[in-house]
C-alpha cells in the first residue's frame, strides 16, 4: 500500500521523558512498538526513521551515544524482520523548506535520492506538528499521534493541517491504517 513508512523517533516509537536521550540506558521502546510495526509492515515493509536531534548542536547529546542508540534500534528492527532502511537525523536549527530539520523536507529528499523512494506514495507517522508539516510539504500522507508531545500540538494540528488520521499512539495508528 505504501512505498515507505517514515517514522519519527522520540514520542513515536520510544518514550522521551528527559527531553534529550543521551544514553542507551535511557532509551526505551514503547511496550507496543513492535506489535504496531508488525501490523504496519503489512502495508509497507520499508521503514525509515527521521528524527530531529538538536541536542547535538546544543551540546546535550554526544554523537557517539546517538550512534550507539541508533545501532541498538537497527538491531531490534532486524531481530524482528522489520526492514529499517535508514535512520536520518538532523542536528541543526535551519528551518527553511528544504532544510534537514523537520518541518524542512531535507531528510525526506535525501531518502528519496539515496533509497529511491516514491514520497507521494509514502506515509509519515509522528507526534509533533513538524512531522505533519513535513509530510504535507513532501506531499505524503500522515498520521498524527497523541503519544509523546502529540497532545500539546493537537489543537494546532487540527486547526492548521489535515493529517489523514489522528491516533492515540502507534498501535492505534497501525490498527486504523486501513482507513486512510
PDB file of C-alpha atoms in Angstrom:
ATOM      1  CA  UNK A   1       0.000   0.000   0.000  1.00  0.00           C
ATOM      2  CA  UNK A   2       2.855   2.451   0.797  1.00  0.00           C
ATOM      3  CA  UNK A   3       6.306   2.631  -0.727  1.00  0.00           C
ATOM      4  CA  UNK A   4       7.812   3.581   2.637  1.00  0.00           C
ATOM      5  CA  UNK A   5       6.594   4.361   6.139  1.00  0.00           C
ATOM      6  CA  UNK A   6       8.595   7.185   7.693  1.00  0.00           C
ATOM      7  CA  UNK A   7       8.661   7.197  11.485  1.00  0.00           C
ATOM      8  CA  UNK A   8       9.594   9.919  13.880  1.00  0.00           C
ATOM      9  CA  UNK A   9      11.665   8.525  16.752  1.00  0.00           C
ATOM     10  CA  UNK A  10      11.092  10.161  20.153  1.00  0.00           C
ATOM     11  CA  UNK A  11       7.437  10.098  21.152  1.00  0.00           C
ATOM     12  CA  UNK A  12       6.543   7.769  18.278  1.00  0.00           C
ATOM     13  CA  UNK A  13       8.468   4.506  18.717  1.00  0.00           C
ATOM     14  CA  UNK A  14      10.025   5.313  22.100  1.00  0.00           C
ATOM     15  CA  UNK A  15       9.315   7.444  25.115  1.00  0.00           C
ATOM     16  CA  UNK A  16      11.146  10.711  25.643  1.00  0.00           C
ATOM     17  CA  UNK A  17      10.814  11.528  29.348  1.00  0.00           C
ATOM     18  CA  UNK A  18      14.049  13.503  29.616  1.00  0.00           C
ATOM     19  CA  UNK A  19      13.781  15.731  26.543  1.00  0.00           C
ATOM     20  CA  UNK A  20      17.145  14.541  25.223  1.00  0.00           C
ATOM     21  CA  UNK A  21      18.114  10.889  25.264  1.00  0.00           C
ATOM     22  CA  UNK A  22      21.891  10.799  25.594  1.00  0.00           C
ATOM     23  CA  UNK A  23      22.379   7.249  26.825  1.00  0.00           C
ATOM     24  CA  UNK A  24      21.305   3.830  25.643  1.00  0.00           C
ATOM     25  CA  UNK A  25      20.207   3.090  29.217  1.00  0.00           C
ATOM     26  CA  UNK A  26      17.640   5.928  28.892  1.00  0.00           C
ATOM     27  CA  UNK A  27      16.295   4.709  25.535  1.00  0.00           C
ATOM     28  CA  UNK A  28      13.161   2.550  25.793  1.00  0.00           C
ATOM     29  CA  UNK A  29      10.782   1.451  23.060  1.00  0.00           C
ATOM     30  CA  UNK A  30       7.116   1.723  23.947  1.00  0.00           C
ATOM     31  CA  UNK A  31       5.686  -1.655  25.017  1.00  0.00           C
ATOM     32  CA  UNK A  32       3.506  -1.704  21.907  1.00  0.00           C
ATOM     33  CA  UNK A  33       6.081  -0.531  19.337  1.00  0.00           C
ATOM     34  CA  UNK A  34       6.907  -3.879  17.767  1.00  0.00           C
ATOM     35  CA  UNK A  35       3.325  -5.136  17.792  1.00  0.00           C
ATOM     36  CA  UNK A  36       2.411  -1.967  15.899  1.00  0.00           C
ATOM     37  CA  UNK A  37       5.305  -2.308  13.452  1.00  0.00           C
ATOM     38  CA  UNK A  38       4.329  -5.919  12.735  1.00  0.00           C
ATOM     39  CA  UNK A  39       0.896  -4.662  11.692  1.00  0.00           C
ATOM     40  CA  UNK A  40       2.352  -1.758   9.710  1.00  0.00           C
ATOM     41  CA  UNK A  41       4.713  -3.985   7.737  1.00  0.00           C
ATOM     42  CA  UNK A  42       1.647  -5.457   6.023  1.00  0.00           C
ATOM     43  CA  UNK A  43       1.224  -2.008   4.438  1.00  0.00           C
ATOM     44  CA  UNK A  44       4.917  -1.484   3.708  1.00  0.00           C
ATOM     45  CA  UNK A  45       7.967  -3.402   4.788  1.00  0.00           C
ATOM     46  CA  UNK A  46      10.139  -0.353   4.183  1.00  0.00           C
ATOM     47  CA  UNK A  47      10.723   1.811   7.226  1.00  0.00           C
ATOM     48  CA  UNK A  48      12.832   4.958   7.552  1.00  0.00           C
ATOM     49  CA  UNK A  49      13.306   6.885  10.783  1.00  0.00           C
ATOM     50  CA  UNK A  50      13.580  10.688  10.519  1.00  0.00           C
ATOM     51  CA  UNK A  51      14.414  12.474  13.747  1.00  0.00           C
ATOM     52  CA  UNK A  52      15.373  15.973  14.817  1.00  0.00           C
ATOM     53  CA  UNK A  53      18.269  15.745  17.268  1.00  0.00           C
ATOM     54  CA  UNK A  54      19.040  19.381  18.058  1.00  0.00           C
ATOM     55  CA  UNK A  55      20.621  18.305  21.327  1.00  0.00           C
ATOM     56  CA  UNK A  56      23.773  17.589  19.324  1.00  0.00           C
ATOM     57  CA  UNK A  57      24.148  21.258  18.373  1.00  0.00           C
ATOM     58  CA  UNK A  58      23.273  22.324  21.925  1.00  0.00           C
ATOM     59  CA  UNK A  59      25.904  20.010  23.427  1.00  0.00           C
ATOM     60  CA  UNK A  60      23.249  17.986  25.272  1.00  0.00           C
ATOM     61  CA  UNK A  61      23.812  14.879  23.154  1.00  0.00           C
ATOM     62  CA  UNK A  62      27.009  13.098  22.269  1.00  0.00           C
ATOM     63  CA  UNK A  63      27.298  11.745  18.703  1.00  0.00           C
ATOM     64  CA  UNK A  64      28.886   8.522  19.983  1.00  0.00           C
ATOM     65  CA  UNK A  65      25.890   7.919  22.258  1.00  0.00           C
ATOM     66  CA  UNK A  66      23.444   8.763  19.467  1.00  0.00           C
ATOM     67  CA  UNK A  67      25.189   6.283  17.169  1.00  0.00           C
ATOM     68  CA  UNK A  68      25.024   3.629  19.911  1.00  0.00           C
ATOM     69  CA  UNK A  69      21.271   4.209  20.300  1.00  0.00           C
ATOM     70  CA  UNK A  70      20.717   4.018  16.551  1.00  0.00           C
ATOM     71  CA  UNK A  71      22.791   0.831  16.316  1.00  0.00           C
ATOM     72  CA  UNK A  72      20.543  -0.672  19.008  1.00  0.00           C
ATOM     73  CA  UNK A  73      17.406   0.458  17.130  1.00  0.00           C
ATOM     74  CA  UNK A  74      18.677  -1.152  13.913  1.00  0.00           C
ATOM     75  CA  UNK A  75      19.415  -4.419  15.734  1.00  0.00           C
ATOM     76  CA  UNK A  76      15.949  -4.519  17.287  1.00  0.00           C
ATOM     77  CA  UNK A  77      14.278  -3.963  13.916  1.00  0.00           C
ATOM     78  CA  UNK A  78      16.480  -6.626  12.320  1.00  0.00           C
ATOM     79  CA  UNK A  79      15.688  -9.192  15.054  1.00  0.00           C
ATOM     80  CA  UNK A  80      12.021  -8.798  14.179  1.00  0.00           C
ATOM     81  CA  UNK A  81      12.446  -8.919  10.393  1.00  0.00           C
ATOM     82  CA  UNK A  82      11.480  -5.262  10.004  1.00  0.00           C
ATOM     83  CA  UNK A  83      13.209  -3.589   7.092  1.00  0.00           C
ATOM     84  CA  UNK A  84      14.632  -0.396   8.597  1.00  0.00           C
ATOM     85  CA  UNK A  85      16.321   1.042   5.547  1.00  0.00           C
ATOM     86  CA  UNK A  86      17.926   4.046   7.237  1.00  0.00           C
ATOM     87  CA  UNK A  87      17.872   6.413  10.177  1.00  0.00           C
ATOM     88  CA  UNK A  88      18.264  10.076   9.248  1.00  0.00           C
ATOM     89  CA  UNK A  89      18.785  12.738  11.860  1.00  0.00           C
ATOM     90  CA  UNK A  90      19.138  16.493  11.830  1.00  0.00           C
ATOM     91  CA  UNK A  91      21.258  18.289  14.364  1.00  0.00           C
ATOM     92  CA  UNK A  92      20.832  21.821  13.060  1.00  0.00           C
ATOM     93  CA  UNK A  93      18.295  24.579  13.583  1.00  0.00           C
ATOM     94  CA  UNK A  94      17.830  25.676   9.973  1.00  0.00           C
ATOM     95  CA  UNK A  95      14.115  25.651   9.320  1.00  0.00           C
ATOM     96  CA  UNK A  96      13.672  26.561   5.681  1.00  0.00           C
ATOM     97  CA  UNK A  97      11.592  24.453   3.297  1.00  0.00           C
ATOM     98  CA  UNK A  98      14.434  22.143   2.209  1.00  0.00           C
ATOM     99  CA  UNK A  99      16.439  22.071   5.455  1.00  0.00           C
ATOM    100  CA  UNK A 100      17.262  18.755   7.078  1.00  0.00           C
ATOM    101  CA  UNK A 101      15.419  19.740  10.257  1.00  0.00           C
ATOM    102  CA  UNK A 102      11.708  18.985  10.162  1.00  0.00           C
ATOM    103  CA  UNK A 103       9.467  20.697   9.129  1.00  0.00           C
ATOM    104  CA  UNK A 104      12.009  21.019   6.328  1.00  0.00           C
ATOM    105  CA  UNK A 105      11.946  18.122   3.908  1.00  0.00           C
ATOM    106  CA  UNK A 106      15.697  17.622   3.547  1.00  0.00           C
ATOM    107  CA  UNK A 107      15.749  14.219   5.266  1.00  0.00           C
ATOM    108  CA  UNK A 108      12.896  13.054   3.024  1.00  0.00           C
ATOM    109  CA  UNK A 109      14.604  14.305  -0.130  1.00  0.00           C
ATOM    110  CA  UNK A 110      17.825  12.581   0.919  1.00  0.00           C
ATOM    111  CA  UNK A 111      15.919   9.324   1.487  1.00  0.00           C
ATOM    112  CA  UNK A 112      14.204   9.704  -1.874  1.00  0.00           C
ATOM    113  CA  UNK A 113      17.542  10.120  -3.626  1.00  0.00           C
ATOM    114  CA  UNK A 114      19.564   7.531  -1.706  1.00  0.00           C
ATOM    115  CA  UNK A 115      16.885   4.852  -1.369  1.00  0.00           C
ATOM    116  CA  UNK A 116      14.766   5.507  -4.492  1.00  0.00           C
ATOM    117  CA  UNK A 117      11.603   6.244  -2.512  1.00  0.00           C
ATOM    118  CA  UNK A 118       8.327   7.451  -4.013  1.00  0.00           C
ATOM    119  CA  UNK A 119       7.422  10.145  -1.474  1.00  0.00           C
ATOM    120  CA  UNK A 120       3.933  10.723  -2.865  1.00  0.00           C
ATOM    121  CA  UNK A 121       3.185   7.073  -2.155  1.00  0.00           C
ATOM    122  CA  UNK A 122       4.680   7.123   1.348  1.00  0.00           C
ATOM    123  CA  UNK A 123       3.419   7.796   4.863  1.00  0.00           C
ATOM    124  CA  UNK A 124       4.821   9.838   7.763  1.00  0.00           C
ATOM    125  CA  UNK A 125       3.903   8.943  11.357  1.00  0.00           C
ATOM    126  CA  UNK A 126       4.848  11.277  14.195  1.00  0.00           C
ATOM    127  CA  UNK A 127       3.838  13.054  17.387  1.00  0.00           C
ATOM    128  CA  UNK A 128       4.842  16.624  16.511  1.00  0.00           C
ATOM    129  CA  UNK A 129       3.340  19.338  14.386  1.00  0.00           C
ATOM    130  CA  UNK A 130       6.637  19.436  12.434  1.00  0.00           C
ATOM    131  CA  UNK A 131       6.083  15.810  11.359  1.00  0.00           C
ATOM    132  CA  UNK A 132       2.731  16.723   9.834  1.00  0.00           C
ATOM    133  CA  UNK A 133       4.109  19.927   8.272  1.00  0.00           C
ATOM    134  CA  UNK A 134       6.969  17.997   6.660  1.00  0.00           C
ATOM    135  CA  UNK A 135       4.599  15.333   5.365  1.00  0.00           C
ATOM    136  CA  UNK A 136       2.369  17.955   3.753  1.00  0.00           C
ATOM    137  CA  UNK A 137       5.366  19.738   2.214  1.00  0.00           C
ATOM    138  CA  UNK A 138       6.625  16.431   0.776  1.00  0.00           C
ATOM    139  CA  UNK A 139       3.081  15.594  -0.428  1.00  0.00           C
ATOM    140  CA  UNK A 140       2.918  12.475   1.725  1.00  0.00           C
ATOM    141  CA  UNK A 141       0.087  11.020   3.745  1.00  0.00           C
ATOM    142  CA  UNK A 142       0.413  11.443   7.505  1.00  0.00           C
ATOM    143  CA  UNK A 143      -0.706  10.074  10.836  1.00  0.00           C
ATOM    144  CA  UNK A 144      -0.535  12.328  13.873  1.00  0.00           C
ATOM    145  CA  UNK A 145      -0.013  10.595  17.226  1.00  0.00           C
ATOM    146  CA  UNK A 146      -1.137  11.831  20.627  1.00  0.00           C
ATOM    147  CA  UNK A 147       1.714   9.970  22.329  1.00  0.00           C
ATOM    148  CA  UNK A 148       4.916  11.817  23.197  1.00  0.00           C
ATOM    149  CA  UNK A 149       4.329  15.538  22.658  1.00  0.00           C
ATOM    150  CA  UNK A 150       1.269  14.993  20.487  1.00  0.00           C
ATOM    151  CA  UNK A 151      -1.421  16.157  22.893  1.00  0.00           C
ATOM    152  CA  UNK A 152       0.259  19.551  23.235  1.00  0.00           C
ATOM    153  CA  UNK A 153       0.063  20.085  19.447  1.00  0.00           C
ATOM    154  CA  UNK A 154      -3.412  18.635  18.863  1.00  0.00           C
ATOM    155  CA  UNK A 155      -5.417  21.855  18.574  1.00  0.00           C
ATOM    156  CA  UNK A 156      -2.860  23.487  16.243  1.00  0.00           C
ATOM    157  CA  UNK A 157      -2.697  20.387  14.063  1.00  0.00           C
ATOM    158  CA  UNK A 158      -6.492  20.136  13.845  1.00  0.00           C
ATOM    159  CA  UNK A 159      -6.795  23.844  13.035  1.00  0.00           C
ATOM    160  CA  UNK A 160      -3.984  24.224  10.501  1.00  0.00           C
ATOM    161  CA  UNK A 161      -3.266  20.807   8.968  1.00  0.00           C
ATOM    162  CA  UNK A 162      -5.014  17.770   7.607  1.00  0.00           C
ATOM    163  CA  UNK A 163      -3.360  14.567   8.775  1.00  0.00           C
ATOM    164  CA  UNK A 164      -5.006  11.505   7.269  1.00  0.00           C
ATOM    165  CA  UNK A 165      -5.500  10.070  10.744  1.00  0.00           C
ATOM    166  CA  UNK A 166      -5.149  11.184  14.361  1.00  0.00           C
ATOM    167  CA  UNK A 167      -4.364   8.245  16.655  1.00  0.00           C
ATOM    168  CA  UNK A 168      -3.684   7.725  20.361  1.00  0.00           C
ATOM    169  CA  UNK A 169      -0.365   6.018  19.683  1.00  0.00           C
ATOM    170  CA  UNK A 170       1.493   3.899  17.136  1.00  0.00           C
ATOM    171  CA  UNK A 171      -0.504   0.757  17.907  1.00  0.00           C
ATOM    172  CA  UNK A 172      -3.813   2.569  17.465  1.00  0.00           C
ATOM    173  CA  UNK A 173      -2.484   4.043  14.200  1.00  0.00           C
ATOM    174  CA  UNK A 174      -1.476   0.589  12.955  1.00  0.00           C
ATOM    175  CA  UNK A 175      -4.908  -0.825  13.736  1.00  0.00           C
ATOM    176  CA  UNK A 176      -6.633   2.076  11.925  1.00  0.00           C
ATOM    177  CA  UNK A 177      -4.250   2.475   8.969  1.00  0.00           C
ATOM    178  CA  UNK A 178      -6.628   0.779   6.551  1.00  0.00           C
ATOM    179  CA  UNK A 179      -8.977   3.775   6.962  1.00  0.00           C
ATOM    180  CA  UNK A 180      -6.639   6.147   5.121  1.00  0.00           C
TER     181      UNK A 180
END
